[in-house]
């Protein structure tokens, strides 16, 4: 009991001596560890992570037990392993850096009424195609431009309408096998070819449309709507995650949340910053007038 009390007192004393920067340092490291764990889970690398942990433990034991030769070999293995990891996870690291860069890039301004109309028309089209078991794959472009994807299809510059969407995915239409890209609330291209996901954790029930939609959502910030030809189920893929069996109301809420609410929040933040800037300028002008 005394040992536990002494440990507790020591911990409390250490906490009292910590500064704000120490707490900030701990929070940042904890966040990085959390992101690494999420990265390992998404990339299906449990066995690889176990091997890395085992190697690090063996390296530590070789140092503690003074096993010079083994420690030397393990250190060289770790050094070469870091390079191998960069090569193995090059696509995942690239996507991670791209997502970090999105936070510093400016989103193109969208007309909310145009997006509202595009979403409502898309919900109607997907509901009808779900009832008729018509397969569909629709991409809503966001920050990341999908010019390379659009280059694989046919350029279409048209308003989003439920009838046009249903005609594009009609099973005898020439463009029905590809994906439709919606850019800034308008249909930009159809019949586009998408990259397939490399994930092995997906259900065997998912076909090529779902794998293509998940693959694009892993490589970009696009919102991908999928209608299954076999079951008629409506799904949405965002950032590599698939939300399945959505109703018309759920699809409408999800698209509004992903495509419009973020725009509204950003506009509110911009408005608040502008007001603060104007108030600061006004006070500074008043101060200058009093001094004069």
PDB file of N, CA, C and O in Angstrom, residues 30-43:
ATOM      1  N   UNK A  30       0.166  11.817 -28.517  1.00  0.00           N
ATOM      2  CA  UNK A  30      -0.993  10.923 -28.406  1.00  0.00           C
ATOM      3  C   UNK A  30      -1.826  10.954 -29.683  1.00  0.00           C
ATOM      4  O   UNK A  30      -2.308   9.910 -30.153  1.00  0.00           O
ATOM      5  N   UNK A  31      -2.007  12.143 -30.247  1.00  0.00           N
ATOM      6  CA  UNK A  31      -2.775  12.266 -31.491  1.00  0.00           C
ATOM      7  C   UNK A  31      -2.070  11.533 -32.634  1.00  0.00           C
ATOM      8  O   UNK A  31      -2.716  10.839 -33.435  1.00  0.00           O
ATOM      9  N   UNK A  32      -0.741  11.668 -32.707  1.00  0.00           N
ATOM     10  CA  UNK A  32       0.014  10.975 -33.759  1.00  0.00           C
ATOM     11  C   UNK A  32      -0.094   9.454 -33.608  1.00  0.00           C
ATOM     12  O   UNK A  32      -0.254   8.732 -34.597  1.00  0.00           O
ATOM     13  N   UNK A  33      -0.025   8.977 -32.364  1.00  0.00           N
ATOM     14  CA  UNK A  33      -0.171   7.536 -32.135  1.00  0.00           C
ATOM     15  C   UNK A  33      -1.566   7.072 -32.546  1.00  0.00           C
ATOM     16  O   UNK A  33      -1.735   6.012 -33.162  1.00  0.00           O
ATOM     17  N   UNK A  34      -2.578   7.881 -32.223  1.00  0.00           N
ATOM     18  CA  UNK A  34      -3.951   7.552 -32.606  1.00  0.00           C
ATOM     19  C   UNK A  34      -4.103   7.467 -34.125  1.00  0.00           C
ATOM     20  O   UNK A  34      -4.729   6.547 -34.660  1.00  0.00           O
ATOM     21  N   UNK A  35      -3.484   8.428 -34.845  1.00  0.00           N
ATOM     22  CA  UNK A  35      -3.566   8.427 -36.306  1.00  0.00           C
ATOM     23  C   UNK A  35      -2.809   7.243 -36.899  1.00  0.00           C
ATOM     24  O   UNK A  35      -3.243   6.659 -37.893  1.00  0.00           O
ATOM     25  N   UNK A  36      -1.686   6.873 -36.291  1.00  0.00           N
ATOM     26  CA  UNK A  36      -0.937   5.711 -36.781  1.00  0.00           C
ATOM     27  C   UNK A  36      -1.746   4.431 -36.602  1.00  0.00           C
ATOM     28  O   UNK A  36      -1.789   3.574 -37.504  1.00  0.00           O
ATOM     29  N   UNK A  37      -2.411   4.299 -35.459  1.00  0.00           N
ATOM     30  CA  UNK A  37      -3.258   3.117 -35.235  1.00  0.00           C
ATOM     31  C   UNK A  37      -4.391   3.073 -36.253  1.00  0.00           C
ATOM     32  O   UNK A  37      -4.700   2.017 -36.820  1.00  0.00           O
ATOM     33  N   UNK A  38      -5.022   4.223 -36.509  1.00  0.00           N
ATOM     34  CA  UNK A  38      -6.069   4.273 -37.534  1.00  0.00           C
ATOM     35  C   UNK A  38      -5.539   3.947 -38.910  1.00  0.00           C
ATOM     36  O   UNK A  38      -6.199   3.273 -39.704  1.00  0.00           O
ATOM     37  N   UNK A  39      -4.327   4.411 -39.212  1.00  0.00           N
ATOM     38  CA  UNK A  39      -3.699   4.124 -40.502  1.00  0.00           C
ATOM     39  C   UNK A  39      -3.466   2.622 -40.659  1.00  0.00           C
ATOM     40  O   UNK A  39      -3.727   2.037 -41.711  1.00  0.00           O
ATOM     41  N   UNK A  40      -2.987   1.975 -39.586  1.00  0.00           N
ATOM     42  CA  UNK A  40      -2.741   0.531 -39.635  1.00  0.00           C
ATOM     43  C   UNK A  40      -4.047  -0.231 -39.832  1.00  0.00           C
ATOM     44  O   UNK A  40      -4.121  -1.192 -40.598  1.00  0.00           O
ATOM     45  N   UNK A  41      -5.099   0.197 -39.150  1.00  0.00           N
ATOM     46  CA  UNK A  41      -6.392  -0.485 -39.284  1.00  0.00           C
ATOM     47  C   UNK A  41      -6.958  -0.355 -40.684  1.00  0.00           C
ATOM     48  O   UNK A  41      -7.460  -1.302 -41.260  1.00  0.00           O
ATOM     49  N   UNK A  42      -6.854   0.841 -41.275  1.00  0.00           N
ATOM     50  CA  UNK A  42      -7.416   1.064 -42.610  1.00  0.00           C
ATOM     51  C   UNK A  42      -6.639   0.331 -43.692  1.00  0.00           C
ATOM     52  O   UNK A  42      -7.208  -0.063 -44.706  1.00  0.00           O
ATOM     53  N   UNK A  43      -5.342   0.159 -43.497  1.00  0.00           N
ATOM     54  CA  UNK A  43      -4.525  -0.485 -44.517  1.00  0.00           C
ATOM     55  C   UNK A  43      -4.368  -1.989 -44.286  1.00  0.00           C
ATOM     56  O   UNK A  43      -3.612  -2.645 -44.984  1.00  0.00           O
TER      57      UNK A  43
END
